[in-house]
Amino acid sequence: MTRIFSGVKPTGHLTLGNYLGAVRQWAEVDQHRADALFSIVDLHALTVDHDPGRVRRLSKQAATLLLASGLDPEACTVFVQSHVDEHARLSYLLECVATDGEMRRMIQYKEKSARERERGGSVRLSLLTYPVLMAADILAYGADEVPVGDDQTQHVELSRDLAVRFNQRYGHTFVVPRATPPAVAARVMDLQDPASKMGKSHDSGAGIVYLLDEPDVVRKKILRAVTDSGTEVEYDREAKAGVSNLLEILAACEGGNPEGLSGVYESYGALKRATAEAVVELLAPPQKRHKELVADPAYVEEVLRRGAERAREMAKPTVDAAYRAIGLLPPT
């Protein structure tokens, strides 16, 4: 059976972009067609300055929202990354296979380290090496597929490279994974800056729809979305980035395609109103279920405990095999 792995980083509240770009597909498709693991990758949240209490709160919230969005612990494995030691164990072995040049070419490191240098500072070493930890997340489970947005495909390519290199040097140990991006709304853009991804850790939330935003807040944010010059509602990512973003969101909510919505709406205002109502309707069920789960924290904790046990059972044989293959003496 095909095995898939993906995760969410608890660095901010989950957004509409997270839902349309990943989580909805996990719930509606991936958990039913494959042996699926979905992780709250909390170790990745430590690569930047952070409040420990906030990381814990966001980790719990992310787990609750994944369940509220339809992930079924009987159909898939939901767990917290740091609860399974095999991630960290394998990460160091892969650091011994990766190269300094590969790490320094990773986009997030290049961008964030450049910004810090401009301020006269320096980033944490973990920001340089965390793509190797991401590779360990994937390779530990023998994942065939990694459903990710297009901004994360570089990390999956690194996982592929490290798996191939390890297998060639030390004997076949890892499955070589592949990225499987969703077809529509793979990258939802910020409503106030259509050139930037709708990211959950932005300082300003004006252009971000969070999964737990109240309906009136959702409507206000979408009605205030940046559009473009002209008046025609047509799909053109280059010439009409703002309108195209709204069309992609609306199409993803309704299960259509953005090109097919070109010319359907007479004005930008009509498009915004239709998109706002579609998003409100889309988010209503997971928001309702989230309230129910918050009232039953013991259930979420039990799901995470059982998920970690199951994940550990899956990962340990592969990681143990990697330790033997690379030349480490097994414990007696």
mmCIF file of C-alpha atoms in Angstrom:
data_model
loop_
_atom_site.group_PDB
_atom_site.id
_atom_site.type_symbol
_atom_site.label_atom_id
_atom_site.label_comp_id
_atom_site.label_asym_id
_atom_site.label_seq_id
_atom_site.Cartn_x
_atom_site.Cartn_y
_atom_site.Cartn_z
ATOM 1 C CA MET A 1 0.000 0.000 0.000
ATOM 2 C CA THR A 2 1.265 3.487 -0.825
ATOM 3 C CA ARG A 3 2.559 5.350 2.242
ATOM 4 C CA ILE A 4 2.407 9.126 2.530
ATOM 5 C CA PHE A 5 3.805 11.580 5.060
ATOM 6 C CA SER A 6 3.187 15.273 5.545
ATOM 7 C CA GLY A 7 3.095 17.732 8.408
ATOM 8 C CA VAL A 8 2.333 21.203 9.679
ATOM 9 C CA LYS A 9 4.704 23.458 11.596
ATOM 10 C CA PRO A 10 3.257 25.105 14.745
ATOM 11 C CA THR A 11 4.681 28.571 14.132
ATOM 12 C CA GLY A 12 1.301 30.272 13.802
ATOM 13 C CA HIS A 13 -2.422 29.658 13.546
ATOM 14 C CA LEU A 14 -3.444 27.476 10.623
ATOM 15 C CA THR A 15 -4.808 29.384 7.659
ATOM 16 C CA LEU A 16 -7.137 28.991 4.711
ATOM 17 C CA GLY A 17 -3.986 28.436 2.661
ATOM 18 C CA ASN A 18 -3.016 25.482 4.832
ATOM 19 C CA TYR A 19 -6.507 24.052 4.503
ATOM 20 C CA LEU A 20 -6.980 24.463 0.742
ATOM 21 C CA GLY A 21 -3.372 23.706 -0.084
ATOM 22 C CA ALA A 22 -2.978 20.597 2.030
ATOM 23 C CA VAL A 23 -5.262 19.653 4.919
ATOM 24 C CA ARG A 24 -8.497 19.237 2.962
ATOM 25 C CA GLN A 25 -6.809 16.860 0.533
ATOM 26 C CA TRP A 26 -5.359 14.912 3.448
ATOM 27 C CA ALA A 27 -8.834 14.468 4.921
ATOM 28 C CA GLU A 28 -10.873 13.913 1.763
ATOM 29 C CA VAL A 29 -8.424 11.878 -0.311
ATOM 30 C CA ASP A 30 -5.062 10.907 1.128
ATOM 31 C CA GLN A 31 -6.051 9.190 4.369
ATOM 32 C CA HIS A 32 -8.445 6.918 2.440
ATOM 33 C CA ARG A 33 -6.149 5.919 -0.422
ATOM 34 C CA ALA A 34 -2.905 5.284 1.443
ATOM 35 C CA ASP A 35 -1.180 4.400 4.679
ATOM 36 C CA ALA A 36 -1.004 8.033 5.779
ATOM 37 C CA LEU A 37 0.932 9.803 8.528
ATOM 38 C CA PHE A 38 0.331 13.447 9.426
ATOM 39 C CA SER A 39 2.562 15.136 11.962
ATOM 40 C CA ILE A 40 2.710 18.369 13.914
ATOM 41 C CA VAL A 41 6.407 19.004 13.252
ATOM 42 C CA ASP A 42 7.159 20.970 16.400
ATOM 43 C CA LEU A 43 10.946 20.526 16.240
ATOM 44 C CA HIS A 44 10.925 22.717 13.135
ATOM 45 C CA ALA A 45 9.390 25.544 15.159
ATOM 46 C CA LEU A 46 12.619 25.822 17.170
ATOM 47 C CA THR A 47 14.716 27.112 14.261
ATOM 48 C CA VAL A 48 13.762 30.730 15.071
ATOM 49 C CA ASP A 49 13.180 32.768 18.215
ATOM 50 C CA HIS A 50 10.050 31.420 19.871
ATOM 51 C CA ASP A 51 7.981 31.419 23.037
ATOM 52 C CA PRO A 52 8.007 27.845 24.435
ATOM 53 C CA GLY A 53 4.487 28.152 25.812
ATOM 54 C CA ARG A 54 3.177 29.398 22.479
ATOM 55 C CA VAL A 55 4.766 26.496 20.615
ATOM 56 C CA ARG A 56 3.012 24.069 22.950
ATOM 57 C CA ARG A 57 -0.330 25.861 22.558
ATOM 58 C CA LEU A 58 -0.064 26.017 18.780
ATOM 59 C CA SER A 59 0.964 22.359 18.601
ATOM 60 C CA LYS A 60 -2.163 21.357 20.503
ATOM 61 C CA GLN A 61 -4.299 23.691 18.419
ATOM 62 C CA ALA A 62 -2.863 22.331 15.159
ATOM 63 C CA ALA A 63 -3.570 18.755 16.215
ATOM 64 C CA THR A 64 -7.122 19.687 17.183
ATOM 65 C CA LEU A 65 -7.699 21.485 13.866
ATOM 66 C CA LEU A 66 -6.372 18.540 11.852
ATOM 67 C CA LEU A 67 -8.889 16.293 13.571
ATOM 68 C CA ALA A 68 -11.625 18.906 13.195
ATOM 69 C CA SER A 69 -10.857 19.096 9.481
ATOM 70 C CA GLY A 70 -11.646 15.438 9.048
ATOM 71 C CA LEU A 71 -8.515 13.429 9.778
ATOM 72 C CA ASP A 72 -9.700 10.144 11.263
ATOM 73 C CA PRO A 73 -7.280 8.482 13.711
ATOM 74 C CA GLU A 74 -8.751 5.133 12.695
ATOM 75 C CA ALA A 75 -7.831 5.787 9.058
ATOM 76 C CA CYS A 76 -4.485 7.582 9.459
ATOM 77 C CA THR A 77 -1.758 8.335 12.005
ATOM 78 C CA VAL A 78 -1.785 11.769 13.643
ATOM 79 C CA PHE A 79 1.111 12.527 15.980
ATOM 80 C CA VAL A 80 3.566 15.103 17.274
ATOM 81 C CA GLN A 81 7.054 14.894 15.780
ATOM 82 C CA SER A 82 8.973 15.351 19.047
ATOM 83 C CA HIS A 83 7.096 12.400 20.581
ATOM 84 C CA VAL A 84 8.944 10.039 18.217
ATOM 85 C CA ASP A 85 12.710 9.953 18.863
ATOM 86 C CA GLU A 86 13.468 8.371 15.492
ATOM 87 C CA HIS A 87 13.169 11.753 13.766
ATOM 88 C CA ALA A 88 16.122 13.207 15.666
ATOM 89 C CA ARG A 89 18.053 9.935 15.523
ATOM 90 C CA LEU A 90 17.868 9.763 11.750
ATOM 91 C CA SER A 91 18.445 13.470 11.234
ATOM 92 C CA TYR A 92 22.051 13.272 12.434
ATOM 93 C CA LEU A 93 22.829 10.343 10.144
ATOM 94 C CA LEU A 94 21.493 12.304 7.187
ATOM 95 C CA GLU A 95 23.574 15.336 8.198
ATOM 96 C CA CYS A 96 26.528 13.018 7.709
ATOM 97 C CA VAL A 97 25.356 12.405 4.135
ATOM 98 C CA ALA A 98 24.244 15.935 3.193
ATOM 99 C CA THR A 99 26.688 18.655 2.151
ATOM 100 C CA ASP A 100 27.175 22.213 3.350
ATOM 101 C CA GLY A 101 26.536 23.498 -0.178
ATOM 102 C CA GLU A 102 23.172 21.756 -0.394
ATOM 103 C CA MET A 103 22.030 23.338 2.850
ATOM 104 C CA ARG A 104 23.136 26.830 1.911
ATOM 105 C CA ARG A 105 21.223 26.645 -1.366
ATOM 106 C CA MET A 106 17.904 26.049 0.360
ATOM 107 C CA ILE A 107 15.600 28.986 -0.295
ATOM 108 C CA GLN A 108 14.372 29.659 3.247
ATOM 109 C CA TYR A 109 17.889 29.669 4.655
ATOM 110 C CA LYS A 110 19.141 32.013 1.941
ATOM 111 C CA GLU A 111 16.291 34.471 2.447
ATOM 112 C CA LYS A 112 16.194 34.484 6.251
ATOM 113 C CA SER A 113 19.955 34.531 6.725
ATOM 114 C CA ALA A 114 20.253 37.461 4.289
ATOM 115 C CA ARG A 115 17.656 39.436 6.261
ATOM 116 C CA GLU A 116 19.464 38.733 9.520
ATOM 117 C CA ARG A 117 22.822 39.780 8.090
ATOM 118 C CA GLU A 118 21.278 43.088 7.016
ATOM 119 C CA ARG A 119 20.283 43.627 10.659
ATOM 120 C CA GLY A 120 23.749 42.713 11.841
ATOM 121 C CA GLY A 121 22.601 39.394 13.310
ATOM 122 C CA SER A 122 22.885 35.717 12.561
ATOM 123 C CA VAL A 123 20.404 32.858 12.238
ATOM 124 C CA ARG A 124 20.407 29.695 14.305
ATOM 125 C CA LEU A 125 22.388 26.724 13.032
ATOM 126 C CA SER A 126 19.167 24.687 13.063
ATOM 127 C CA LEU A 127 17.761 26.909 10.314
ATOM 128 C CA LEU A 128 20.601 25.719 8.096
ATOM 129 C CA THR A 129 20.168 22.044 8.958
ATOM 130 C CA TYR A 130 16.413 21.716 9.403
ATOM 131 C CA PRO A 131 15.834 20.531 5.790
ATOM 132 C CA VAL A 132 17.785 17.423 6.791
ATOM 133 C CA LEU A 133 15.393 16.928 9.708
ATOM 134 C CA MET A 134 12.543 17.295 7.229
ATOM 135 C CA ALA A 135 14.146 14.596 5.108
ATOM 136 C CA ALA A 136 14.384 12.398 8.192
ATOM 137 C CA ASP A 137 10.679 12.976 8.850
ATOM 138 C CA ILE A 138 9.916 11.540 5.421
ATOM 139 C CA LEU A 139 12.529 8.810 5.048
ATOM 140 C CA ALA A 140 12.019 7.289 8.495
ATOM 141 C CA TYR A 141 8.611 6.028 7.407
ATOM 142 C CA GLY A 142 9.456 4.791 3.944
ATOM 143 C CA ALA A 143 7.026 7.329 2.507
ATOM 144 C CA ASP A 144 6.314 6.983 -1.202
ATOM 145 C CA GLU A 145 4.541 10.325 -1.514
ATOM 146 C CA VAL A 146 4.743 13.678 0.243
ATOM 147 C CA PRO A 147 1.699 15.898 -0.427
ATOM 148 C CA VAL A 148 3.059 19.446 -0.244
ATOM 149 C CA GLY A 149 2.512 22.885 -1.702
ATOM 150 C CA ASP A 150 4.809 24.041 -4.472
ATOM 151 C CA ASP A 151 6.923 26.072 -2.017
ATOM 152 C CA GLN A 152 8.024 22.857 -0.288
ATOM 153 C CA THR A 153 9.006 20.765 -3.289
ATOM 154 C CA GLN A 154 12.670 21.765 -2.873
ATOM 155 C CA HIS A 155 12.722 19.993 0.482
ATOM 156 C CA VAL A 156 11.249 16.828 -0.991
ATOM 157 C CA GLU A 157 13.910 16.925 -3.711
ATOM 158 C CA LEU A 158 16.555 17.070 -0.986
ATOM 159 C CA SER A 159 14.951 14.033 0.656
ATOM 160 C CA ARG A 160 15.178 12.199 -2.650
ATOM 161 C CA ASP A 161 18.824 13.140 -3.119
ATOM 162 C CA LEU A 162 19.791 12.042 0.391
ATOM 163 C CA ALA A 163 17.909 8.761 0.075
ATOM 164 C CA VAL A 164 19.624 7.920 -3.215
ATOM 165 C CA ARG A 165 23.057 8.920 -1.906
ATOM 166 C CA PHE A 166 22.664 6.901 1.306
ATOM 167 C CA ASN A 167 21.421 3.855 -0.604
ATOM 168 C CA GLN A 168 24.352 4.034 -3.027
ATOM 169 C CA ARG A 169 26.984 4.408 -0.299
ATOM 170 C CA TYR A 170 25.674 2.091 2.403
ATOM 171 C CA GLY A 171 23.196 -0.275 0.769
ATOM 172 C CA HIS A 172 19.508 0.054 0.001
ATOM 173 C CA THR A 173 17.821 1.420 3.114
ATOM 174 C CA PHE A 174 15.346 4.139 2.141
ATOM 175 C CA VAL A 175 12.382 4.471 -0.179
ATOM 176 C CA VAL A 176 12.908 7.406 -2.564
ATOM 177 C CA PRO A 177 9.844 9.664 -2.096
ATOM 178 C CA ARG A 178 8.131 12.030 -4.524
ATOM 179 C CA ALA A 179 6.182 15.253 -4.015
ATOM 180 C CA THR A 180 2.477 15.222 -4.897
ATOM 181 C CA PRO A 181 1.121 18.800 -4.941
ATOM 182 C CA PRO A 182 -2.659 19.365 -5.111
ATOM 183 C CA ALA A 183 -4.054 20.394 -8.484
ATOM 184 C CA VAL A 184 -5.948 23.545 -7.425
ATOM 185 C CA ALA A 185 -5.024 26.268 -4.926
ATOM 186 C CA ALA A 186 -1.648 24.677 -4.208
ATOM 187 C CA ARG A 187 -0.452 28.076 -3.079
ATOM 188 C CA VAL A 188 -3.062 30.488 -1.730
ATOM 189 C CA MET A 189 -1.695 34.024 -1.674
ATOM 190 C CA ASP A 190 -1.998 36.807 0.894
ATOM 191 C CA LEU A 191 -5.143 38.884 0.317
ATOM 192 C CA GLN A 192 -3.212 42.132 0.837
ATOM 193 C CA ASP A 193 -0.096 41.035 -1.039
ATOM 194 C CA PRO A 194 -0.982 38.592 -3.849
ATOM 195 C CA ALA A 195 2.707 38.164 -4.642
ATOM 196 C CA SER A 196 3.296 36.490 -1.263
ATOM 197 C CA LYS A 197 2.052 33.203 0.125
ATOM 198 C CA MET A 198 -0.686 33.311 2.769
ATOM 199 C CA GLY A 199 1.682 32.374 5.605
ATOM 200 C CA LYS A 200 0.605 31.641 9.155
ATOM 201 C CA SER A 201 3.574 33.414 10.761
ATOM 202 C CA HIS A 202 3.228 36.850 9.138
ATOM 203 C CA ASP A 203 3.280 39.802 11.536
ATOM 204 C CA SER A 204 0.096 41.298 10.073
ATOM 205 C CA GLY A 205 -2.997 39.181 9.702
ATOM 206 C CA ALA A 206 -4.955 41.587 7.476
ATOM 207 C CA GLY A 207 -4.433 39.455 4.380
ATOM 208 C CA ILE A 208 -4.659 36.088 6.108
ATOM 209 C CA VAL A 209 -7.819 34.085 6.728
ATOM 210 C CA TYR A 210 -7.281 31.856 9.756
ATOM 211 C CA LEU A 211 -9.272 28.651 10.131
ATOM 212 C CA LEU A 212 -10.722 29.896 13.415
ATOM 213 C CA ASP A 213 -11.656 33.384 12.191
ATOM 214 C CA GLU A 214 -15.287 34.262 12.890
ATOM 215 C CA PRO A 215 -17.524 34.565 9.791
ATOM 216 C CA ASP A 216 -17.706 38.371 9.999
ATOM 217 C CA VAL A 217 -13.901 38.560 10.223
ATOM 218 C CA VAL A 218 -13.580 36.322 7.162
ATOM 219 C CA ARG A 219 -15.987 38.482 5.209
ATOM 220 C CA LYS A 220 -14.209 41.694 6.197
ATOM 221 C CA LYS A 221 -10.787 40.388 5.178
ATOM 222 C CA ILE A 222 -11.961 39.121 1.796
ATOM 223 C CA LEU A 223 -14.014 42.231 1.010
ATOM 224 C CA ARG A 224 -10.896 44.294 1.685
ATOM 225 C CA ALA A 225 -8.689 42.092 -0.504
ATOM 226 C CA VAL A 226 -6.369 43.855 -2.920
ATOM 227 C CA THR A 227 -7.529 43.588 -6.540
ATOM 228 C CA ASP A 228 -6.078 45.019 -9.756
ATOM 229 C CA SER A 229 -6.478 47.791 -12.286
ATOM 230 C CA GLY A 230 -9.345 47.467 -14.737
ATOM 231 C CA THR A 231 -12.769 46.015 -14.074
ATOM 232 C CA GLU A 232 -12.886 42.658 -15.877
ATOM 233 C CA VAL A 233 -12.962 39.569 -13.677
ATOM 234 C CA GLU A 234 -10.599 37.258 -15.501
ATOM 235 C CA TYR A 235 -7.985 34.723 -14.504
ATOM 236 C CA ASP A 236 -4.490 35.985 -15.312
ATOM 237 C CA ARG A 237 -1.800 35.362 -12.691
ATOM 238 C CA GLU A 238 0.605 37.841 -14.260
ATOM 239 C CA ALA A 239 -1.671 40.785 -15.063
ATOM 240 C CA LYS A 240 -4.336 40.294 -12.378
ATOM 241 C CA ALA A 241 -2.693 38.660 -9.375
ATOM 242 C CA GLY A 242 -5.273 39.842 -6.839
ATOM 243 C CA VAL A 243 -8.326 38.811 -8.845
ATOM 244 C CA SER A 244 -6.686 35.521 -9.820
ATOM 245 C CA ASN A 245 -6.026 34.724 -6.161
ATOM 246 C CA LEU A 246 -9.712 35.262 -5.336
ATOM 247 C CA LEU A 247 -10.744 33.120 -8.296
ATOM 248 C CA GLU A 248 -8.419 30.324 -7.155
ATOM 249 C CA ILE A 249 -9.828 30.456 -3.632
ATOM 250 C CA LEU A 250 -13.414 30.443 -4.894
ATOM 251 C CA ALA A 251 -12.712 27.614 -7.327
ATOM 252 C CA ALA A 252 -11.056 25.546 -4.613
ATOM 253 C CA CYS A 253 -14.020 26.094 -2.278
ATOM 254 C CA GLU A 254 -16.516 25.050 -4.950
ATOM 255 C CA GLY A 255 -14.483 22.256 -6.523
ATOM 256 C CA GLY A 256 -14.106 23.982 -9.889
ATOM 257 C CA ASN A 257 -11.282 25.654 -11.756
ATOM 258 C CA PRO A 258 -10.395 29.368 -11.736
ATOM 259 C CA GLU A 259 -10.275 29.699 -15.510
ATOM 260 C CA GLY A 260 -13.888 28.570 -15.690
ATOM 261 C CA LEU A 261 -14.933 31.429 -13.413
ATOM 262 C CA SER A 262 -13.485 34.114 -15.684
ATOM 263 C CA GLY A 263 -16.293 36.384 -16.838
ATOM 264 C CA VAL A 264 -18.881 34.897 -14.476
ATOM 265 C CA TYR A 265 -18.884 37.917 -12.134
ATOM 266 C CA GLU A 266 -19.676 41.419 -13.347
ATOM 267 C CA SER A 267 -17.491 43.246 -10.820
ATOM 268 C CA TYR A 268 -14.716 42.798 -8.317
ATOM 269 C CA GLY A 269 -17.233 43.436 -5.548
ATOM 270 C CA ALA A 270 -19.457 40.599 -6.691
ATOM 271 C CA LEU A 271 -16.447 38.263 -6.855
ATOM 272 C CA LYS A 272 -15.370 39.250 -3.343
ATOM 273 C CA ARG A 273 -18.855 38.681 -1.917
ATOM 274 C CA ALA A 274 -19.136 35.271 -3.559
ATOM 275 C CA THR A 275 -15.673 34.270 -2.357
ATOM 276 C CA ALA A 276 -16.361 35.453 1.185
ATOM 277 C CA GLU A 277 -19.569 33.421 1.452
ATOM 278 C CA ALA A 278 -17.907 30.350 -0.047
ATOM 279 C CA VAL A 279 -15.082 30.528 2.494
ATOM 280 C CA VAL A 280 -17.469 31.061 5.416
ATOM 281 C CA GLU A 281 -19.477 28.025 4.323
ATOM 282 C CA LEU A 282 -16.318 25.958 3.831
ATOM 283 C CA LEU A 283 -14.955 26.711 7.303
ATOM 284 C CA ALA A 284 -18.215 26.236 9.224
ATOM 285 C CA PRO A 285 -17.966 22.419 9.706
ATOM 286 C CA PRO A 286 -14.325 22.321 10.916
ATOM 287 C CA GLN A 287 -14.963 25.282 13.222
ATOM 288 C CA LYS A 288 -17.970 23.514 14.755
ATOM 289 C CA ARG A 289 -16.014 20.300 15.231
ATOM 290 C CA HIS A 290 -13.070 22.238 16.692
ATOM 291 C CA LYS A 291 -15.312 23.606 19.458
ATOM 292 C CA GLU A 292 -16.422 20.072 20.285
ATOM 293 C CA LEU A 293 -12.846 18.787 20.449
ATOM 294 C CA VAL A 294 -11.658 21.691 22.615
ATOM 295 C CA ALA A 295 -14.303 20.634 25.106
ATOM 296 C CA ASP A 296 -12.813 17.116 25.170
ATOM 297 C CA PRO A 297 -9.011 17.589 25.478
ATOM 298 C CA ALA A 298 -8.513 14.050 26.798
ATOM 299 C CA TYR A 299 -9.632 12.671 23.430
ATOM 300 C CA VAL A 300 -7.063 14.727 21.504
ATOM 301 C CA GLU A 301 -4.301 13.719 23.932
ATOM 302 C CA GLU A 302 -5.199 10.050 23.517
ATOM 303 C CA VAL A 303 -5.168 10.367 19.729
ATOM 304 C CA LEU A 304 -1.681 11.882 19.878
ATOM 305 C CA ARG A 305 -0.424 9.246 22.305
ATOM 306 C CA ARG A 306 -1.664 6.374 20.146
ATOM 307 C CA GLY A 307 -0.442 8.122 17.024
ATOM 308 C CA ALA A 308 3.074 8.449 18.434
ATOM 309 C CA GLU A 309 3.133 4.781 19.406
ATOM 310 C CA ARG A 310 2.065 3.736 15.925
ATOM 311 C CA ALA A 311 4.551 6.112 14.260
ATOM 312 C CA ARG A 312 7.378 4.840 16.450
ATOM 313 C CA GLU A 313 6.617 1.250 15.478
ATOM 314 C CA MET A 314 6.759 2.213 11.802
ATOM 315 C CA ALA A 315 9.936 4.305 11.973
ATOM 316 C CA LYS A 316 12.165 2.304 14.318
ATOM 317 C CA PRO A 317 12.989 -0.616 11.969
ATOM 318 C CA THR A 318 14.092 1.737 9.177
ATOM 319 C CA VAL A 319 16.133 3.976 11.456
ATOM 320 C CA ASP A 320 17.751 0.982 13.145
ATOM 321 C CA ALA A 321 18.633 -0.375 9.720
ATOM 322 C CA ALA A 322 20.199 2.959 8.769
ATOM 323 C CA TYR A 323 22.334 2.903 11.927
ATOM 324 C CA ARG A 324 23.613 -0.567 11.046
ATOM 325 C CA ALA A 325 24.197 0.323 7.393
ATOM 326 C CA ILE A 326 26.249 3.422 8.104
ATOM 327 C CA GLY A 327 28.582 1.482 10.403
ATOM 328 C CA LEU A 328 27.400 2.092 13.965
ATOM 329 C CA LEU A 329 27.809 -0.719 16.479
ATOM 330 C CA PRO A 330 24.400 -1.948 17.647
ATOM 331 C CA PRO A 331 23.691 -1.867 21.409
ATOM 332 C CA THR A 332 23.926 -5.151 23.288
#
